[in-house]
Short mmCIF file of C-alpha atoms (C1' of nucleotides) in Angstrom, two decimals:
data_model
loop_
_atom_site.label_atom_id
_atom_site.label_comp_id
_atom_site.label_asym_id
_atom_site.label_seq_id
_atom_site.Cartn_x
_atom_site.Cartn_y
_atom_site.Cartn_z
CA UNK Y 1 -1.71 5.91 -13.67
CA UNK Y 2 0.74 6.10 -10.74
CA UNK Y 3 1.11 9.10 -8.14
CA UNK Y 4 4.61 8.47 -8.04
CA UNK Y 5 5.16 10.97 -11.26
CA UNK Y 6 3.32 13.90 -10.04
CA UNK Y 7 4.80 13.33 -6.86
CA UNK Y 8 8.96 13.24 -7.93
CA UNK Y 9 7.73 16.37 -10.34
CA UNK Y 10 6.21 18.30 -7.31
CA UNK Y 11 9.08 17.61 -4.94
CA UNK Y 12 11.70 18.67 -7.46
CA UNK Y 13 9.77 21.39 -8.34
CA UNK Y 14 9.56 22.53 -5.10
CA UNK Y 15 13.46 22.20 -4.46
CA UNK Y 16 14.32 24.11 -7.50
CA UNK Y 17 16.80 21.29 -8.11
CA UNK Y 18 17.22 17.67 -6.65
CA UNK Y 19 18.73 14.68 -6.57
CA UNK Y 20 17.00 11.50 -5.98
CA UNK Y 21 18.11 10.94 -2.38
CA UNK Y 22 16.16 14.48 -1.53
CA UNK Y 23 13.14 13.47 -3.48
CA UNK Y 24 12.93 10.56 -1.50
CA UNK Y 25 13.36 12.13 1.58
CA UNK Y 26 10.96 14.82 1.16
CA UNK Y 27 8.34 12.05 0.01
CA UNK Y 28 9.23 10.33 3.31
CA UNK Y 29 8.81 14.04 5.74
CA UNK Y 30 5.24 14.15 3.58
CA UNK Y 31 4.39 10.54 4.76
CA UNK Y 32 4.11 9.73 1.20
CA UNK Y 33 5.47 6.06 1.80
CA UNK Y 34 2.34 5.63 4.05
CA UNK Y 35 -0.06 6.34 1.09
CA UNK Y 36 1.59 5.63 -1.98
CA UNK Y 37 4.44 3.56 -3.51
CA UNK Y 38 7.03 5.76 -3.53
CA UNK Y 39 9.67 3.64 -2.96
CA UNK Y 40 13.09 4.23 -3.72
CA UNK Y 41 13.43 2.60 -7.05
CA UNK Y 42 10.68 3.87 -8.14
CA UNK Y 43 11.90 7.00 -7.52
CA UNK Y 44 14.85 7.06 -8.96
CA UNK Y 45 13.13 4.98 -12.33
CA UNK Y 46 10.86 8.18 -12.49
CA UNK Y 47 13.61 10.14 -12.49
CA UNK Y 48 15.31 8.69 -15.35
CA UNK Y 49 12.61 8.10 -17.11
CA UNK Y 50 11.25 11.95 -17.01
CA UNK Y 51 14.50 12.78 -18.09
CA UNK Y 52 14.80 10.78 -21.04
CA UNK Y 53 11.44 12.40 -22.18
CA UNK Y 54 12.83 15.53 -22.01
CA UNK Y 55 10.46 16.58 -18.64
CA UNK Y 56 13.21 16.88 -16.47
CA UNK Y 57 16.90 18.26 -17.03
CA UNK Y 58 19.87 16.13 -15.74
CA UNK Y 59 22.87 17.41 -14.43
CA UNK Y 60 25.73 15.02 -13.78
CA UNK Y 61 27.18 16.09 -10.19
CA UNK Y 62 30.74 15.22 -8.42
CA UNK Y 63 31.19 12.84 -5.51
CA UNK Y 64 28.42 13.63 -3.29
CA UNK Y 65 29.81 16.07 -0.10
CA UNK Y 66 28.66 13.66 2.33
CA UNK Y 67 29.86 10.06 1.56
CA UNK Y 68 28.00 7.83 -1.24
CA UNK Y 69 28.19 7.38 -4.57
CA UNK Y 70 28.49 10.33 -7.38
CA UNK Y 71 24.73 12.14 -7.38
CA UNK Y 72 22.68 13.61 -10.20
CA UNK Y 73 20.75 16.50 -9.82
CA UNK Y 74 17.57 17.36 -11.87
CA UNK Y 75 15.54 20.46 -12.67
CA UNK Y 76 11.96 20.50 -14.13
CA UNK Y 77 11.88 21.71 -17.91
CA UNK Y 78 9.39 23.99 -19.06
CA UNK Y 79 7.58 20.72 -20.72
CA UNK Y 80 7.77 19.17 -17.33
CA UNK Y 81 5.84 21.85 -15.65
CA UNK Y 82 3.46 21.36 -18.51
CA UNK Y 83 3.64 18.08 -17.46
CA UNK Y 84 2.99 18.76 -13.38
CA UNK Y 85 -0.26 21.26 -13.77
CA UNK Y 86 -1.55 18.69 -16.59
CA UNK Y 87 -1.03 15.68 -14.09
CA UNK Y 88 -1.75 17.84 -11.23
CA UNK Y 89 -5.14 18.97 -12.85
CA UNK Y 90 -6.45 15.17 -14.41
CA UNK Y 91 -5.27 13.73 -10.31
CA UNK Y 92 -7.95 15.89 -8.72
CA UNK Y 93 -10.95 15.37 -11.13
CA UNK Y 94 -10.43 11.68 -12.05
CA UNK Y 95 -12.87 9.86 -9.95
CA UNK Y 96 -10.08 6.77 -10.13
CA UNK Y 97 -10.62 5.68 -6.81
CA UNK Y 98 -6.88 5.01 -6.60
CA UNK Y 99 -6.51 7.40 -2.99
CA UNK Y 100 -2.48 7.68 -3.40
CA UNK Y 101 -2.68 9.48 -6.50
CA UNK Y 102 -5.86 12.00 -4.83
CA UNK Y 103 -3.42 12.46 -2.18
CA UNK Y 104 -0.52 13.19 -3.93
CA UNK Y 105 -2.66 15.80 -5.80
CA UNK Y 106 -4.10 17.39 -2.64
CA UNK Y 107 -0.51 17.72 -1.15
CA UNK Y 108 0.28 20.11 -4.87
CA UNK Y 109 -3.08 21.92 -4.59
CA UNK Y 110 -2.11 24.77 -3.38
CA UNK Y 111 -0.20 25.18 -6.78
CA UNK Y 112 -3.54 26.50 -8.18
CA UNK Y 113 -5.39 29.10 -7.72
CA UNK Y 114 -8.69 29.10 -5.62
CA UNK Y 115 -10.99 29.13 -7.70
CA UNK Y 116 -9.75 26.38 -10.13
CA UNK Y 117 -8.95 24.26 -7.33
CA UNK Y 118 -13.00 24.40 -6.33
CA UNK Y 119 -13.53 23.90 -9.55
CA UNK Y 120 -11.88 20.82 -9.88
CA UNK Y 121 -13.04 19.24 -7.02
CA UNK Y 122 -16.38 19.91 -8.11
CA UNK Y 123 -15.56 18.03 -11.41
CA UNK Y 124 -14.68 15.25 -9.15
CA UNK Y 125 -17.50 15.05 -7.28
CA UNK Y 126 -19.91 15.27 -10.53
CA UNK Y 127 -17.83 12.16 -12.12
CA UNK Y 128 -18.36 10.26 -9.41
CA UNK Y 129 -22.13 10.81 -9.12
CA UNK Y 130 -22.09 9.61 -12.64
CA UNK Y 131 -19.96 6.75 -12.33
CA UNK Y 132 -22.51 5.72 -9.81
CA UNK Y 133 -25.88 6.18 -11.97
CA UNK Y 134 -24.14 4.83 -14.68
CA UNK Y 135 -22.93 1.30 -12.23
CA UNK Y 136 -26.03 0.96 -10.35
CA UNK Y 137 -28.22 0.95 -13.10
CA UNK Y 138 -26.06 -1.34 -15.27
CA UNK Y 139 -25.42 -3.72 -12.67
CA UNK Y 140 -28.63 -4.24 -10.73
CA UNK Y 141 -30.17 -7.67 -11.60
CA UNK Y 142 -33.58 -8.29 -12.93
CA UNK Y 143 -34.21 -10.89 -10.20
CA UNK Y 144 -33.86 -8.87 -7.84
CA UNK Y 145 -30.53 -8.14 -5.55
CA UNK Y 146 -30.96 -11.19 -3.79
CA UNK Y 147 -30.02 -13.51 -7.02
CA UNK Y 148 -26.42 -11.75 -6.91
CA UNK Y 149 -25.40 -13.29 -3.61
CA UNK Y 150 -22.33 -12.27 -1.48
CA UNK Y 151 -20.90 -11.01 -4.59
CA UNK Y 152 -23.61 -8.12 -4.20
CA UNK Y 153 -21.37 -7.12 -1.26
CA UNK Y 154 -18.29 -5.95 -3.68
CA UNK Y 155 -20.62 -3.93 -5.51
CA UNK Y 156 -21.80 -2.41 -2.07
CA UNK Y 157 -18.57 -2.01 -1.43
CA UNK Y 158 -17.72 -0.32 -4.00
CA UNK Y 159 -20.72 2.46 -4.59
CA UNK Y 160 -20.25 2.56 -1.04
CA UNK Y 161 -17.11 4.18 -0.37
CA UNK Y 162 -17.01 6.64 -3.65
CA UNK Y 163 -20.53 8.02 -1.76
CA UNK Y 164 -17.98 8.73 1.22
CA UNK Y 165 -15.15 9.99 -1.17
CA UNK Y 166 -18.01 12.17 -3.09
CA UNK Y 167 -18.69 13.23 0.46
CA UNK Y 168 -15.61 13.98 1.87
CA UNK Y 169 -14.72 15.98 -0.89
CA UNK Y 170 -17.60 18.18 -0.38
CA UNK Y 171 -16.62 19.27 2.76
CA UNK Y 172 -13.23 19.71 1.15
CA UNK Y 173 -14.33 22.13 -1.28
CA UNK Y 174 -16.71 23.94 2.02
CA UNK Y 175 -13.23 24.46 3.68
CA UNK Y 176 -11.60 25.84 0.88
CA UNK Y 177 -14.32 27.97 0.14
CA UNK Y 178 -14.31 29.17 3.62
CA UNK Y 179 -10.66 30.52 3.23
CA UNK Y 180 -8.22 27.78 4.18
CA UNK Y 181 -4.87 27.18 3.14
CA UNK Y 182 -2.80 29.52 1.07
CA UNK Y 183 -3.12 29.25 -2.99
CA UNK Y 184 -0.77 30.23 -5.32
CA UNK Y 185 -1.03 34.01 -5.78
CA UNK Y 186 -2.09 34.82 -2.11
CA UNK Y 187 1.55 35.20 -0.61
CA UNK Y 188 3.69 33.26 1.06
CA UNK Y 189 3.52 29.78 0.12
CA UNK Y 190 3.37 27.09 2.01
CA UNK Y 191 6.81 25.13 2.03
CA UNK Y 192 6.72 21.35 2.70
CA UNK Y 193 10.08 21.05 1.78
CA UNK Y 194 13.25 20.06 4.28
CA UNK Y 195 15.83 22.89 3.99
CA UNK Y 196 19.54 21.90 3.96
CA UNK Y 197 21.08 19.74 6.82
CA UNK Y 198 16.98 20.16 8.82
CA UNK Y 199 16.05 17.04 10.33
CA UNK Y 200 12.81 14.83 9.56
CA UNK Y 201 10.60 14.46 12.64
CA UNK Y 202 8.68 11.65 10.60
CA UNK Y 203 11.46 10.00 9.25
CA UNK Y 204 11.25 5.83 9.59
CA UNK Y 205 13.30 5.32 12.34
CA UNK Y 206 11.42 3.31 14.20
CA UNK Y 207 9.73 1.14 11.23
CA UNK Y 208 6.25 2.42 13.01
CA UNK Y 209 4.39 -0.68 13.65
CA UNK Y 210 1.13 -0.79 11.49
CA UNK Y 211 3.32 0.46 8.49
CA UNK Y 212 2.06 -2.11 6.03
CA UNK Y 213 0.04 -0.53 3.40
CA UNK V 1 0.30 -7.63 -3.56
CA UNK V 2 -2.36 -7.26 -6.27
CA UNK V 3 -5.71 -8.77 -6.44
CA UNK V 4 -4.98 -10.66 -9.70
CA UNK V 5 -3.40 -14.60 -8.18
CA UNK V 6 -6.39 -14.57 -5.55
CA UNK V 7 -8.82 -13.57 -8.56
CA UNK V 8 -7.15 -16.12 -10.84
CA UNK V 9 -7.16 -19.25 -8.42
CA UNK V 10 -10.18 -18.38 -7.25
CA UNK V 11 -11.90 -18.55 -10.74
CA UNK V 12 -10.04 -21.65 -12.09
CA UNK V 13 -10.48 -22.67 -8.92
CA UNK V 14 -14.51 -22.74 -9.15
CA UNK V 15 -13.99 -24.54 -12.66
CA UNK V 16 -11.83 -27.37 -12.07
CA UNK V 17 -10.25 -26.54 -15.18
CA UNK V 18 -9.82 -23.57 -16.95
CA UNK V 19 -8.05 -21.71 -19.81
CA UNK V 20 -7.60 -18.26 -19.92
CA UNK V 21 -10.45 -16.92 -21.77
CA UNK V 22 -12.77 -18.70 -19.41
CA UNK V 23 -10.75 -16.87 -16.33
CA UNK V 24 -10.87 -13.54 -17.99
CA UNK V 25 -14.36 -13.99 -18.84
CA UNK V 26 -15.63 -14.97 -15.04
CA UNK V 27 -13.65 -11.94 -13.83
CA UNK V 28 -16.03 -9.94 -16.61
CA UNK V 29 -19.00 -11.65 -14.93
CA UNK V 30 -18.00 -10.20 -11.63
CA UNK V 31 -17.59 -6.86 -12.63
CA UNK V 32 -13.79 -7.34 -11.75
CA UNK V 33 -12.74 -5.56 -14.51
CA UNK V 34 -14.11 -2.48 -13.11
CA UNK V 35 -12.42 -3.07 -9.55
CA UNK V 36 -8.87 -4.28 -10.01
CA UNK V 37 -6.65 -4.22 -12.80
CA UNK V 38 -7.53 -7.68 -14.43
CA UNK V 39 -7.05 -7.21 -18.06
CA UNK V 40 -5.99 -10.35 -20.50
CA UNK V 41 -2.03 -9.41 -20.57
CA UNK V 42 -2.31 -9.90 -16.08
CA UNK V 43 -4.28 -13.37 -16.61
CA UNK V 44 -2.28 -14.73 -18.86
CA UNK V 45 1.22 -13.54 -16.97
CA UNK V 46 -0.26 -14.80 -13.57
CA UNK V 47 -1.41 -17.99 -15.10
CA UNK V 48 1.99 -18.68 -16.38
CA UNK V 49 4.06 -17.56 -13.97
CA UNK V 50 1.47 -19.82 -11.03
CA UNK V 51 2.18 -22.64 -12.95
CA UNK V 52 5.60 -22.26 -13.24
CA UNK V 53 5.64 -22.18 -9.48
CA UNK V 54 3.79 -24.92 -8.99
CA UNK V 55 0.72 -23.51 -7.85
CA UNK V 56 -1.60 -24.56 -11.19
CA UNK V 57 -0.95 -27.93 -13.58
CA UNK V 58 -0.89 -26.52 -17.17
CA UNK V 59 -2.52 -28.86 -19.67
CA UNK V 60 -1.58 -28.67 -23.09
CA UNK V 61 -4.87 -28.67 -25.35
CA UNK V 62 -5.40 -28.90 -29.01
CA UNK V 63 -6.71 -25.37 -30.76
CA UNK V 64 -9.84 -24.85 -29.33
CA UNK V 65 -13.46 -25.99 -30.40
CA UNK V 66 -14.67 -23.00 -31.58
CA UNK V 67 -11.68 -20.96 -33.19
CA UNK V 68 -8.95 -19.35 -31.72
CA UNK V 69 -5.15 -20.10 -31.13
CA UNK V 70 -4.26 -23.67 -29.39
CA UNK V 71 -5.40 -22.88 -25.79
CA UNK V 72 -3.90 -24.68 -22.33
CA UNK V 73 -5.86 -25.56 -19.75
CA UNK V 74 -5.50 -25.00 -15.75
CA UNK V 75 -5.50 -26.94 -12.99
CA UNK V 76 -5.21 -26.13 -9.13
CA UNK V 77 -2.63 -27.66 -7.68
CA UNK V 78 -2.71 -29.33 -4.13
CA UNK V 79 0.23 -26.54 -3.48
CA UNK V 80 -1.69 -23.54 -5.20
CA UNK V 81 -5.13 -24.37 -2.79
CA UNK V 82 -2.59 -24.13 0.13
CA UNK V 83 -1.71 -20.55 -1.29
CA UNK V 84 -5.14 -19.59 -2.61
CA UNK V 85 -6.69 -19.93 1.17
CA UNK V 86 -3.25 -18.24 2.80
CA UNK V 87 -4.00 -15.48 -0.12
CA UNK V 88 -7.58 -15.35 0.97
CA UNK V 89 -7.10 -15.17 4.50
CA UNK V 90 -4.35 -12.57 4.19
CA UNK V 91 -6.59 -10.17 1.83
CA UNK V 92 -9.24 -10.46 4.42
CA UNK V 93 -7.09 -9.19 7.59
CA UNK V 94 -4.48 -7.32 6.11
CA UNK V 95 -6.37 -3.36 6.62
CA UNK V 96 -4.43 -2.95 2.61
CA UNK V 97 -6.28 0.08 2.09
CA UNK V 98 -6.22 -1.79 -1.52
CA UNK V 99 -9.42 -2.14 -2.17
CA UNK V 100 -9.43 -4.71 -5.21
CA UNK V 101 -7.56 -7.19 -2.90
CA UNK V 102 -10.41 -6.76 -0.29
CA UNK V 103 -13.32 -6.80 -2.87
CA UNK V 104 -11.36 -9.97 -4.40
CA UNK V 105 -11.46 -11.55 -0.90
CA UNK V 106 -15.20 -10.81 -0.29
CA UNK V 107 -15.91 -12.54 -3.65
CA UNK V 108 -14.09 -16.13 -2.15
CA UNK V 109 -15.35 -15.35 1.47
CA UNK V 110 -18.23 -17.91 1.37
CA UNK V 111 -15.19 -20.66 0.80
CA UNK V 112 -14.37 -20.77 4.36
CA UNK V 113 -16.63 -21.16 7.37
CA UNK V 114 -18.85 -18.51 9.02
CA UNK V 115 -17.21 -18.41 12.00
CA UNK V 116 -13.50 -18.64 10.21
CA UNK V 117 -14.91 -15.23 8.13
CA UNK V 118 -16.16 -13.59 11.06
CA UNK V 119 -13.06 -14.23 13.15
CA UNK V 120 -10.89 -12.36 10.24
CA UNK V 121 -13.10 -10.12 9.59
CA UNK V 122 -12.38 -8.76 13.30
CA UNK V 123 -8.73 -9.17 12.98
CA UNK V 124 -9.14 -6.93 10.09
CA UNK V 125 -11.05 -4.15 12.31
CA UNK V 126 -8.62 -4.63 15.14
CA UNK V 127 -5.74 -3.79 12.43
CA UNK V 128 -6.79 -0.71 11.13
CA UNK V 129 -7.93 0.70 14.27
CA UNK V 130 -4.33 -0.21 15.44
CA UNK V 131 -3.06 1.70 12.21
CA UNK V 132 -5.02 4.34 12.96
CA UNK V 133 -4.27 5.14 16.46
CA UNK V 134 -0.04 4.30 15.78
CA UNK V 135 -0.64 6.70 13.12
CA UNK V 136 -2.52 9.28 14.84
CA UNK V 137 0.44 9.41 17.57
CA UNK V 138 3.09 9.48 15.41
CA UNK V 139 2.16 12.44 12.50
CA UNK V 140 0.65 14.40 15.01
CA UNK V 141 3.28 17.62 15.26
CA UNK V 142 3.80 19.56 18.34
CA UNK V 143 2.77 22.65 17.11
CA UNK V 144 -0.92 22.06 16.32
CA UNK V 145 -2.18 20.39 13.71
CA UNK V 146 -2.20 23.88 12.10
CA UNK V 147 1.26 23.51 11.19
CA UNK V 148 1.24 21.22 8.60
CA UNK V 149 -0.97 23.52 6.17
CA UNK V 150 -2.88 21.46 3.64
CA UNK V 151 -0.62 18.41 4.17
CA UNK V 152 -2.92 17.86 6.91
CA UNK V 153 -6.05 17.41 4.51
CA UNK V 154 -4.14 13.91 3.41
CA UNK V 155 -3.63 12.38 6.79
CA UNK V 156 -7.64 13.52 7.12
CA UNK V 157 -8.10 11.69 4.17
CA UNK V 158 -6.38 8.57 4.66
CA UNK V 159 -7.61 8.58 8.80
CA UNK V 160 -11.21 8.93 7.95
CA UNK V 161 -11.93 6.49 4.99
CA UNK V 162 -9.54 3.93 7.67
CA UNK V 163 -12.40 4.86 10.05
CA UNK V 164 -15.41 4.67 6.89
CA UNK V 165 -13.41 0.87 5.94
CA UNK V 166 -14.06 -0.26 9.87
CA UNK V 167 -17.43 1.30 9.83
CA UNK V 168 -17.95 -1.00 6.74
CA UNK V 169 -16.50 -4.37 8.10
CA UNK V 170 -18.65 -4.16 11.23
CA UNK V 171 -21.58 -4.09 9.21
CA UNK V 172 -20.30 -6.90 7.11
CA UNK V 173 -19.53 -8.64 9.92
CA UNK V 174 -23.54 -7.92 11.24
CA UNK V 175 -25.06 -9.40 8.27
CA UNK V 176 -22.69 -12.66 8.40
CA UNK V 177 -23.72 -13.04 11.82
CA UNK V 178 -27.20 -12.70 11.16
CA UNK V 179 -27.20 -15.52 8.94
CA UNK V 180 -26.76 -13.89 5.65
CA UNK V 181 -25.04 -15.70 2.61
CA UNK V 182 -24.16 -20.00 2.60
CA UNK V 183 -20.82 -20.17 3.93
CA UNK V 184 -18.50 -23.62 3.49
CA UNK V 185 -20.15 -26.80 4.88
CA UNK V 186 -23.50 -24.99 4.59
CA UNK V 187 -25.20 -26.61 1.63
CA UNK V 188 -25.16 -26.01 -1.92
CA UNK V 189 -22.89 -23.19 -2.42
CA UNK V 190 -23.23 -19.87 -4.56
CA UNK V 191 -22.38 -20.78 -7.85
CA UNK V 192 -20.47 -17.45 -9.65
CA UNK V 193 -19.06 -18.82 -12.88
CA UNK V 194 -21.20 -18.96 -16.39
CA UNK V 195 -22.09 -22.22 -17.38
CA UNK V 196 -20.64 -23.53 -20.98
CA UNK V 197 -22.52 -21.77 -23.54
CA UNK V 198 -24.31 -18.99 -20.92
CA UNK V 199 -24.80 -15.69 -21.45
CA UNK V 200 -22.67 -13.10 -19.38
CA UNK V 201 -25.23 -10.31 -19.06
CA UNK V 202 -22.85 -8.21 -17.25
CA UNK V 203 -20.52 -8.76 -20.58
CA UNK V 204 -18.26 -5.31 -21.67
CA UNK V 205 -21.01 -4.62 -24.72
CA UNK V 206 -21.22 -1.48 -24.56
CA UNK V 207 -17.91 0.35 -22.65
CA UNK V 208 -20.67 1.74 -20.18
CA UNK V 209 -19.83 5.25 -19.76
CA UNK V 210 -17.64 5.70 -16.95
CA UNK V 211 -15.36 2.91 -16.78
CA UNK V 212 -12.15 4.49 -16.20
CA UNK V 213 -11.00 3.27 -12.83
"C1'" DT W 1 -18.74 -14.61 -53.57
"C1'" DC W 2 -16.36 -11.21 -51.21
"C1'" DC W 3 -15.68 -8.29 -47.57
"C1'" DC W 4 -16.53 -6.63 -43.02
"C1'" DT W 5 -17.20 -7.23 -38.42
"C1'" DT W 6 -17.37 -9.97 -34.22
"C1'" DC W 7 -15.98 -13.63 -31.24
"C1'" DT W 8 -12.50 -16.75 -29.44
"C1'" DA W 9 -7.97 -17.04 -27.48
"C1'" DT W 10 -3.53 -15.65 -26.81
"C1'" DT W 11 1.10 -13.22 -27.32
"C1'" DC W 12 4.35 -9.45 -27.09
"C1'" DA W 13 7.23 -5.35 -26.30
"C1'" DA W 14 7.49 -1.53 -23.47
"C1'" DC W 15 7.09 0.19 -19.17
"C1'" DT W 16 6.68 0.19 -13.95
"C1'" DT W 17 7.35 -1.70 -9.42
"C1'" DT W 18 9.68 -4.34 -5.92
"C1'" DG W 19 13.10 -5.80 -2.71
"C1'" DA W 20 17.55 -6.84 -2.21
"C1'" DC W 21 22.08 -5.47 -2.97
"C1'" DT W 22 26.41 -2.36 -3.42
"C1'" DA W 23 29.69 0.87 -1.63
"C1'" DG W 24 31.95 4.82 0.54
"C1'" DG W 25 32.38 7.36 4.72
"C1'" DG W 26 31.48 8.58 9.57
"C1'" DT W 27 30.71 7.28 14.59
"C1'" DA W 28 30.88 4.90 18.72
"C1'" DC W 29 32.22 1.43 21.46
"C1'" DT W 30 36.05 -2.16 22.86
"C1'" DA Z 1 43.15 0.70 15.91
"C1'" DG Z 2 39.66 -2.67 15.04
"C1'" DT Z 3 35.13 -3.56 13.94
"C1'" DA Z 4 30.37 -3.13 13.97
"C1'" DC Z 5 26.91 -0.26 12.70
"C1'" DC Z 6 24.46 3.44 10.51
"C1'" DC Z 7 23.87 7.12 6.96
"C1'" DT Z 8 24.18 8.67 2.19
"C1'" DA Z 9 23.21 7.52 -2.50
"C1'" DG Z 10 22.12 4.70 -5.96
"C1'" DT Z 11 21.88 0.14 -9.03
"C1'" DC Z 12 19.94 -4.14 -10.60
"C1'" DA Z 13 17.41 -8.41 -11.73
"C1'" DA Z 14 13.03 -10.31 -11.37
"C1'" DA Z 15 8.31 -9.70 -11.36
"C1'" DG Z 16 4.09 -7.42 -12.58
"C1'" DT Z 17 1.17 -4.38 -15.64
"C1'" DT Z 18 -0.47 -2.21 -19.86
"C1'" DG Z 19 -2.25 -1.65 -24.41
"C1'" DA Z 20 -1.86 -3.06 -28.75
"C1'" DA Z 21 -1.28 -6.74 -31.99
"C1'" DT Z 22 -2.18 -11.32 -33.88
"C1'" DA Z 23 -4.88 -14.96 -36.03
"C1'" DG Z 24 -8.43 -18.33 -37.14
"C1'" DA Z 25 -13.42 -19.16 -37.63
"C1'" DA Z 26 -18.11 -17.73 -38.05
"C1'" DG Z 27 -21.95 -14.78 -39.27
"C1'" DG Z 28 -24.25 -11.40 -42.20
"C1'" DG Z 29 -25.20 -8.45 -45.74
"C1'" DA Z 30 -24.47 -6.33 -50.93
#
DNA sequence: TCCCTTCTATTCAACTTTGACTAGGGTACT
DNA sequence: AGTACCCTAGTCAAAGTTGAATAGAAGGGA
């Protein structure tokens, strides 16, 4: 599975009401085209796609008010936000070692609560202990490590970094814990949307050398 | 760009010649199915759509020896070696952050000299510490890095495994140097396909708890 | 003998992703 | 008052990916 779903559901969500050209840009202010594949016809193929399966509601718009073609504006159904805190919820406990869809999911968080966000991350970091029991043993030659050659590397590799991602979301969960960031049902939110007409400090102007993920 | 025409040319590479099932069932071998997203309907698709680009020679064969549909055979073209080593050398450098394409380039590293390996291995430690330091600069906001609430926690994410990914290539690139592995023009190369008739003990018996990637 | 499963080998439709293209309107220079 | 360029907004064809379906042969038990 993709981020780009949860993503185009969390930044319409967060707008109230959007049309693809917003989503897009909000993506973009989040960075989102750094870490993910958010690209615009993707976007816009999520878009219709969620709205033929009834998770988002389209409304057919005029002429846009600034140049361009005629714009569509969609709304998150009720089954869509079924859809968001289901995707929202499997993103941060799936051990999938995809990191665009973990990010996407760490930029909603604060949609939780506290407490289930901790406990999700803990999920997380039990799956991947067991993922690596479960690989280590089944892989590891009789003939010792030696016999697999440089292919041993990929599996170093491998158990390897989701130790660091096991890690790093330990200390995720310890900051958390320890009171940071603002969950849903503490106040204010946090709002990592652009308002109307608000410019993007990290929009691509300059294509940002080192951009090729 | 996916790991699947670098796993593909690499394996029918190895062969000779090659049908599908024998591709799909090297990638098993390696444990690729667990890495990248090499199932049958990829293969097939990048088997057919390499030869139609002139990359593999597609014999036609009679249905097979041992039952099954008719099955064609692979061959790597002068044209598709060209690409498989560009591919290679590309998913070595290129600091992807995909890391099937990398693990698929580790598995074909020993098919190019020490010193070639070494030299890209660099170029790919140079790259992401370029990425990270462009990327540093530019998402760093005025205000403190306070201001961009939990959003921050995914530029920590993406910045530090970068960093853990570096970490891991300079060790790579220690053992290389310290003689580890038989590189091209080194003697009898590491042989990682099964024999006609072997065993794969590595084969998808049981679904091993844990699989989902 | 008949049926059930497993292995060999591949195909297919549905869906997703990509990168290039379209097109109207504003802006700035010549 | 032309034209070159950028911004808004979205479409499209081609390519890639997924998961299920197909189909013959072989093995194994009731």
């Amino acid at each position: 599975m993709s981020a780009i779903r949860l993503l185009v559901l969390g930044a319409v969500r967060q707008h109230g009401r959007a049309h693809g050209y917003q989503v897009r840009n909000d993506l973009e202010y989040w960075g989102a085209h750094e870490w993910s594949n958010a690209k615009p016809g993707s976007i816009y193929h999520a878009l219709k796609q969620m709205a033929k399966q009834g998770l988002l509601h389209a409304h057919e718009i005029a002429p846009s008010t600034a140049g361009g073609p005629p714009r569509t504006e969609y709304e998150v159904t009720q089954k869509g936000t079924e859809a968001y805190f289901a995707l929202l919820r499997e993103s941060l406990t799936a051990h999938d070692q995809k990191m665009d869809v973990l990010s996407a999911a760490i930029g909603f968080i604060v949609d939780l609560p506290r407490a289930e966000a901790v406990e999700l991350l803990r999920m997380r970091v039990r799956g991947i202990e067991e993922w690596r029991a479960s690989v280590t043993e089944y892989y590891t030659p009789k003939e010792g490590p030696e016999s697999l050659g440089h292919i041993g590397e990929i599996m170093n590799l491998w158990v390897s970094s989701a130790d660091y991602g096991a890690e790093w979301t330990r200390d995720l969960i310890r900051r958390i814990e320890g009171g940071a960031y603002t969950f849903a049902g503490e106040g204010e939110p946090f709002v990592g949307v652009l308002a109307e007409g608000e410019e993007n400090p990290y929009a691509t102007g300059e294509p940002h050398k080192g951009d090729t993920l």
